[in-house]
Amino acid sequence: MSDNDGKKTLGLGGSRPSNVKQSFSHGRTKNVVVETKRKRVVVPKPGAAKPTTGGSAPVGGDPSKRPAGISDVELERRMKALAMAKAREAEESAKREAEEKERAADREARRAEIEAKEAEDREREERAKAKADEENRKRQEEANAKAAAAAPPPPPAAAAPGETAVTRPTAAPRKAERGNETRDNKSKAKPGRGGDDNRRSGKLTLNDAMAGREGGRQRSMAAMKRKQDRARAKAMGVSAEREKVFRDVALPEAITVSELANRMTERVADVVKALMNNGIMATQNQTLDADTAELIIEEFGHTVVRVSDADVEDVIQAVEDQPEDLQSRPPIITIMGHVDHGKTSLLDAIRNAKVVAGEAGGITQHIGAYQVTTESGAVLSFLDTPGHAAFTSMRSRGAQVTDIVVLVVAADDAVMPQTIEAINHAKAAKVPMIVAINKVDKPEANPDKVRTDLLQHEVIVEKMSGDVQDVEVSAISGQGLDELLEAIALQAEILELKANPDRAAEGAVIEAQLDVGRGPVATVLIQNGTLRQGDIFVVGEQYGKVRALINDKGERVQEAGPAVPVEVLGLNGTPEAGDVLNVVDTDAQAREIAEYREKAAKEKRAAAGAATTLEQLMANAKADENVSELPILVKADVQGSAEAIVQAMEKIGNDEVRVRVLHSGVGAITETDIGLAEASGAPVFGFNVRANASARNTANQKGVEIRYYSVIYDLVDDVKQAASGLLSAEIREKFIGYATIKEVFKVSNVGKVAGCLVTEGVARRSAGVRLLRDNVVIHEGTLKTLKRFKDEVPEVQSGQECGMAFENYDDIRPDDVIEIFEREEIERNL
């Protein structure tokens, strides 16, 4: 039977059948009939006209040869598309050719570079090999010469052996050379032994990747370099054995095994093995104490250098400035005094500004830093401190960083408590003082009374033969401002203030806040050096990089020198007011110092809040048992205000009631604050800040009270009033009468009834009574009944007789005295 079984094959007209032999597995074959189509040839009709190339021919050619149903517009569009496709194809072809030429040029350049490098390496190795062969030959000749000199002389009769003896010494080095050549050929014949062919064996090629060689791993460039160095040293005859390097290993109080190995430059496996030999089973991630690590370091032959965590701050070194590096700097003047004595108004008059107009309650509640240029060209840096009693710490900070203190005292108010406190701060800081007697333009002003009152606090002004300058000024009229500036300039000239601007900056944080748009912002007064944009710094428990510097006028500056106040942007958190800013070299140093300080502060707080012994714990629990607490949360706009509020809250209370600040912070009131307040049942106080939308909604849902304040004494008064509500009312007794028992009667269903005579005051049934026998209280209680004759009466007046019966008490006798009193509750306030 044939393959087609006599059937006619399928096909189309114009196709040519042919047979193809198809092969299968196991030697099986099969003949298959395939058809080959012939190309269709279109023969034009005899009567058709040939297309012309003249300009009069239509765009689409002869309409008679046009496909059916195609208009002139459609045909023109198709022809344009065809031309554009051909142009695009030609452009792409040209682009491909250019790219191919560029790649070919790159390949040629790389190949030439590689060949040049290989030729250079071969030349270097050949020079090294020739040098080594020359040295070997010289050493061999020297050895042969020594051997020939030490050997006995040969007998003179044998001439032929003499020639052999002469020839042998030269044969030995030739044999050695042949041995060296054989070894070199062997090393060249084996590509895996460091020859030239294996120089780039660490590279992953396409063939290696397709074949799956090297197990998906390749040698690093450092390993290849070490291998080449070893081969080069071996070719030059240098010993490959390297001398062990012994190091000074810095050892902290605790260290991991892997870090210890890195510091010793030893393998981790070797360190783990040494620990096992000492009976310690440890992995590379486990921590070792300092003593154990010291044993291991000494076992490896290194030297131990003990360090502590506090050594991270050694990078902040107090560099002594050379006298030739010091330059004059502006003085720092702090304005201090009692509240509402005109400190900010006086500074506004000097600066020609209106800071007072924007202050809530008419008092300063933030510490401000300004720089003023006088008419004479002198530059002065001013610090404006609040005068309210709550801002003691702010005034203390102002006195610590200042050069001159200007004590402002109102002529119509004289010396007040915060004036005395400012004097004490200035004396503690050991800075010179200038007394500015303000408001001298008022009719009731008495500057001499101010001078006399200052004598009580050991401040003797020049007018009273002292050494403290005093100036009478008026912030409203401008009287005495020139004299005040002149006194400040004179005092600054006496101090001879100098600093070194060409060193790492150091400054003090005057104020800190959390700005919604700018993040944490710190007002820093530079004390030494120059702070520049881009410097890396650490300040307290925070660190950062200077993103921007803004002066007191709101302008961006590139740098700030000594005695210049600036706002610093770029901190990772809000620092504490009073922290010191130091510039360091690297970000890692700043982070390490900040983490160490944060850890130390946390441990200090934990140690301060925890009782050290069981007796102290029991004593604290017993003391807190009868104390009522008012928990609150405080959020303020700046760090100094939050600190002042917390200190004011700590002063509120007595042995029965106290205010406990659960949390204080800087910035807007958040949902987290509301959650903490709800868990503790505490109100939230916002000082110059507001709650965001989510916090407000959460507070409304959970019933948490949020109070907003812009003046600090309003907040303190409200907290005092709330804390006073926790005080138990004071109970006072008021005696209203006395009665004497004349006779005792026994009445059925009532018990003993005392027949009494009211001798003084009045007897009321609602009042409390005490039974006195020989002036000793034997019972205190209430009356069960009070009768006048047979009627129950509410009260009995003095001189009348009545009947009294005590509640749950019958031991009454004639001549006993009944004391009648009333209790009244009196509310207490802190």
Short mmCIF file of N, CA, C and O in Angstrom, two decimals, residues 639-702:
data_model
loop_
_atom_site.label_atom_id
_atom_site.label_comp_id
_atom_site.label_asym_id
_atom_site.label_seq_id
_atom_site.Cartn_x
_atom_site.Cartn_y
_atom_site.Cartn_z
N GLN A 639 10.30 75.49 73.75
CA GLN A 639 10.81 74.66 74.83
C GLN A 639 10.88 75.44 76.14
O GLN A 639 10.61 74.90 77.21
N GLY A 640 11.26 76.71 76.08
CA GLY A 640 11.37 77.50 77.31
C GLY A 640 10.03 77.67 78.00
O GLY A 640 9.95 77.62 79.24
N SER A 641 8.96 77.89 77.24
CA SER A 641 7.63 78.03 77.84
C SER A 641 7.19 76.72 78.49
O SER A 641 6.62 76.71 79.59
N ALA A 642 7.42 75.60 77.81
CA ALA A 642 7.05 74.31 78.39
C ALA A 642 7.81 74.07 79.70
O ALA A 642 7.24 73.60 80.69
N GLU A 643 9.08 74.42 79.71
CA GLU A 643 9.88 74.25 80.93
C GLU A 643 9.36 75.13 82.05
O GLU A 643 9.25 74.69 83.20
N ALA A 644 9.01 76.38 81.73
CA ALA A 644 8.50 77.30 82.75
C ALA A 644 7.16 76.82 83.31
O ALA A 644 6.91 76.91 84.52
N ILE A 645 6.28 76.30 82.45
CA ILE A 645 4.98 75.82 82.91
C ILE A 645 5.15 74.61 83.82
O ILE A 645 4.50 74.51 84.87
N VAL A 646 6.03 73.68 83.44
CA VAL A 646 6.24 72.50 84.28
C VAL A 646 6.79 72.90 85.64
O VAL A 646 6.36 72.37 86.68
N GLN A 647 7.71 73.86 85.68
CA GLN A 647 8.24 74.31 86.97
C GLN A 647 7.17 75.00 87.80
O GLN A 647 7.14 74.85 89.03
N ALA A 648 6.28 75.76 87.16
CA ALA A 648 5.20 76.41 87.90
C ALA A 648 4.22 75.37 88.44
O ALA A 648 3.69 75.51 89.56
N MET A 649 3.97 74.30 87.68
CA MET A 649 3.05 73.25 88.15
C MET A 649 3.62 72.51 89.35
O MET A 649 2.87 72.09 90.24
N GLU A 650 4.94 72.34 89.37
CA GLU A 650 5.55 71.62 90.50
C GLU A 650 5.43 72.40 91.81
O GLU A 650 5.49 71.81 92.89
N LYS A 651 5.26 73.72 91.72
CA LYS A 651 5.14 74.53 92.93
C LYS A 651 3.71 74.59 93.46
O LYS A 651 3.49 75.08 94.56
N ILE A 652 2.75 74.10 92.68
CA ILE A 652 1.35 74.12 93.11
C ILE A 652 1.08 72.88 93.95
O ILE A 652 1.40 71.76 93.53
N GLY A 653 0.47 73.07 95.12
CA GLY A 653 0.09 71.91 95.93
C GLY A 653 0.61 72.02 97.35
O GLY A 653 1.34 72.93 97.72
N ASN A 654 0.18 71.05 98.15
CA ASN A 654 0.62 70.96 99.54
C ASN A 654 0.70 69.49 99.92
O ASN A 654 0.88 68.64 99.05
N ASP A 655 0.55 69.18 101.22
CA ASP A 655 0.68 67.80 101.66
C ASP A 655 -0.49 66.93 101.22
O ASP A 655 -0.39 65.70 101.26
N GLU A 656 -1.59 67.54 100.81
CA GLU A 656 -2.78 66.77 100.46
C GLU A 656 -2.99 66.69 98.95
O GLU A 656 -3.54 65.70 98.45
N VAL A 657 -2.60 67.71 98.23
CA VAL A 657 -2.88 67.79 96.80
C VAL A 657 -1.59 68.20 96.08
O VAL A 657 -0.82 69.02 96.58
N ARG A 658 -1.37 67.62 94.91
CA ARG A 658 -0.25 68.03 94.08
C ARG A 658 -0.63 67.86 92.61
O ARG A 658 -1.50 67.05 92.27
N VAL A 659 0.04 68.62 91.77
CA VAL A 659 -0.19 68.55 90.32
C VAL A 659 0.92 67.71 89.72
O VAL A 659 2.11 67.93 89.98
N ARG A 660 0.53 66.73 88.91
CA ARG A 660 1.51 65.86 88.26
C ARG A 660 1.41 66.04 86.75
O ARG A 660 0.36 65.82 86.15
N VAL A 661 2.52 66.48 86.15
CA VAL A 661 2.58 66.67 84.70
C VAL A 661 2.92 65.33 84.06
O VAL A 661 4.05 64.84 84.18
N LEU A 662 1.93 64.72 83.42
CA LEU A 662 2.16 63.42 82.79
C LEU A 662 3.11 63.54 81.61
O LEU A 662 3.97 62.68 81.41
N HIS A 663 2.95 64.59 80.83
CA HIS A 663 3.77 64.76 79.63
C HIS A 663 3.80 66.23 79.27
O HIS A 663 2.79 66.93 79.37
N SER A 664 4.96 66.70 78.88
CA SER A 664 5.10 68.07 78.38
C SER A 664 5.93 68.01 77.11
O SER A 664 6.88 67.24 77.02
N GLY A 665 5.57 68.82 76.15
CA GLY A 665 6.28 68.79 74.87
C GLY A 665 6.07 70.07 74.11
O GLY A 665 5.38 71.00 74.55
N VAL A 666 6.69 70.10 72.94
CA VAL A 666 6.64 71.27 72.06
C VAL A 666 5.91 70.88 70.79
O VAL A 666 6.17 69.82 70.23
N GLY A 667 5.00 71.73 70.35
CA GLY A 667 4.29 71.47 69.10
C GLY A 667 2.79 71.36 69.32
O GLY A 667 2.28 71.53 70.45
N ALA A 668 2.07 71.09 68.25
CA ALA A 668 0.62 71.02 68.30
C ALA A 668 0.17 69.80 69.11
O ALA A 668 0.90 68.83 69.30
N ILE A 669 -1.08 69.87 69.61
CA ILE A 669 -1.67 68.76 70.35
C ILE A 669 -2.08 67.69 69.34
O ILE A 669 -2.82 67.96 68.40
N THR A 670 -1.59 66.47 69.53
CA THR A 670 -1.81 65.39 68.58
C THR A 670 -2.76 64.34 69.16
O THR A 670 -3.14 64.40 70.32
N GLU A 671 -3.08 63.38 68.31
CA GLU A 671 -3.98 62.31 68.73
C GLU A 671 -3.34 61.45 69.81
O GLU A 671 -4.03 60.89 70.67
N THR A 672 -2.03 61.32 69.78
CA THR A 672 -1.33 60.55 70.81
C THR A 672 -1.50 61.20 72.18
O THR A 672 -1.70 60.51 73.19
N ASP A 673 -1.43 62.54 72.23
CA ASP A 673 -1.64 63.24 73.50
C ASP A 673 -3.06 63.01 74.02
O ASP A 673 -3.26 62.83 75.23
N ILE A 674 -4.03 63.00 73.13
CA ILE A 674 -5.42 62.76 73.55
C ILE A 674 -5.56 61.35 74.11
O ILE A 674 -6.25 61.12 75.11
N GLY A 675 -4.91 60.37 73.46
CA GLY A 675 -4.98 58.99 73.97
C GLY A 675 -4.37 58.87 75.36
O GLY A 675 -4.93 58.20 76.24
N LEU A 676 -3.25 59.53 75.60
CA LEU A 676 -2.63 59.49 76.93
C LEU A 676 -3.51 60.19 77.96
O LEU A 676 -3.65 59.72 79.10
N ALA A 677 -4.12 61.32 77.56
CA ALA A 677 -4.99 62.04 78.49
C ALA A 677 -6.23 61.21 78.84
O ALA A 677 -6.68 61.20 79.99
N GLU A 678 -6.77 60.50 77.87
CA GLU A 678 -7.95 59.67 78.13
C GLU A 678 -7.61 58.53 79.09
O GLU A 678 -8.37 58.22 80.02
N ALA A 679 -6.46 57.89 78.88
CA ALA A 679 -6.07 56.78 79.75
C ALA A 679 -5.82 57.23 81.18
O ALA A 679 -6.03 56.46 82.12
N SER A 680 -5.40 58.48 81.35
CA SER A 680 -5.06 58.97 82.69
C SER A 680 -6.15 59.85 83.29
O SER A 680 -6.03 60.26 84.45
N GLY A 681 -7.20 60.14 82.51
CA GLY A 681 -8.25 61.01 83.02
C GLY A 681 -7.76 62.42 83.27
O GLY A 681 -8.14 63.04 84.27
N ALA A 682 -6.92 62.94 82.40
CA ALA A 682 -6.29 64.24 82.60
C ALA A 682 -6.75 65.22 81.53
O ALA A 682 -6.99 64.82 80.38
N PRO A 683 -6.84 66.50 81.86
CA PRO A 683 -7.09 67.52 80.83
C PRO A 683 -5.80 67.85 80.09
O PRO A 683 -4.69 67.59 80.56
N VAL A 684 -5.96 68.45 78.91
CA VAL A 684 -4.81 68.85 78.08
C VAL A 684 -4.78 70.37 78.03
O VAL A 684 -5.79 71.01 77.70
N PHE A 685 -3.62 70.95 78.36
CA PHE A 685 -3.44 72.40 78.34
C PHE A 685 -2.53 72.75 77.17
O PHE A 685 -1.41 72.25 77.09
N GLY A 686 -3.03 73.60 76.29
CA GLY A 686 -2.23 74.07 75.16
C GLY A 686 -1.85 75.53 75.33
O GLY A 686 -2.72 76.39 75.50
N PHE A 687 -0.55 75.80 75.34
CA PHE A 687 -0.06 77.17 75.51
C PHE A 687 0.46 77.67 74.17
O PHE A 687 1.50 77.23 73.69
N ASN A 688 -0.31 78.57 73.56
CA ASN A 688 0.02 79.14 72.24
C ASN A 688 0.07 78.08 71.15
O ASN A 688 0.71 78.28 70.12
N VAL A 689 -0.56 76.93 71.35
CA VAL A 689 -0.68 75.89 70.32
C VAL A 689 -2.12 75.44 70.27
O VAL A 689 -2.91 75.70 71.18
N ARG A 690 -2.47 74.73 69.20
CA ARG A 690 -3.82 74.23 69.03
C ARG A 690 -3.77 72.75 68.67
O ARG A 690 -2.73 72.24 68.23
N ALA A 691 -4.90 72.08 68.82
CA ALA A 691 -5.00 70.67 68.46
C ALA A 691 -5.32 70.56 66.97
O ALA A 691 -6.06 71.39 66.42
N ASN A 692 -4.74 69.53 66.32
CA ASN A 692 -5.06 69.32 64.91
C ASN A 692 -6.45 68.69 64.79
O ASN A 692 -7.10 68.36 65.78
N ALA A 693 -6.92 68.53 63.55
CA ALA A 693 -8.30 68.10 63.31
C ALA A 693 -8.56 66.72 63.90
O ALA A 693 -9.58 66.48 64.57
N SER A 694 -7.66 65.77 63.67
CA SER A 694 -7.87 64.41 64.19
C SER A 694 -7.87 64.40 65.71
O SER A 694 -8.65 63.67 66.34
N ALA A 695 -7.01 65.23 66.34
CA ALA A 695 -6.98 65.30 67.80
C ALA A 695 -8.28 65.89 68.35
O ALA A 695 -8.81 65.41 69.37
N ARG A 696 -8.82 66.91 67.67
CA ARG A 696 -10.08 67.50 68.12
C ARG A 696 -11.22 66.50 68.03
O ARG A 696 -12.05 66.37 68.96
N ASN A 697 -11.29 65.77 66.92
CA ASN A 697 -12.36 64.77 66.78
C ASN A 697 -12.23 63.67 67.83
O ASN A 697 -13.23 63.25 68.43
N THR A 698 -11.00 63.22 68.08
CA THR A 698 -10.80 62.17 69.09
C THR A 698 -11.17 62.68 70.47
O THR A 698 -11.77 61.95 71.28
N ALA A 699 -10.84 63.94 70.78
CA ALA A 699 -11.16 64.50 72.09
C ALA A 699 -12.68 64.62 72.27
O ALA A 699 -13.21 64.35 73.37
N ASN A 700 -13.38 65.00 71.21
CA ASN A 700 -14.84 65.08 71.30
C ASN A 700 -15.47 63.71 71.51
O ASN A 700 -16.43 63.56 72.28
N GLN A 701 -14.94 62.70 70.84
CA GLN A 701 -15.50 61.35 70.98
C GLN A 701 -15.23 60.76 72.37
O GLN A 701 -16.09 60.10 72.94
N LYS A 702 -14.03 61.01 72.90
CA LYS A 702 -13.64 60.38 74.16
C LYS A 702 -13.85 61.28 75.37
O LYS A 702 -13.55 60.87 76.50
#
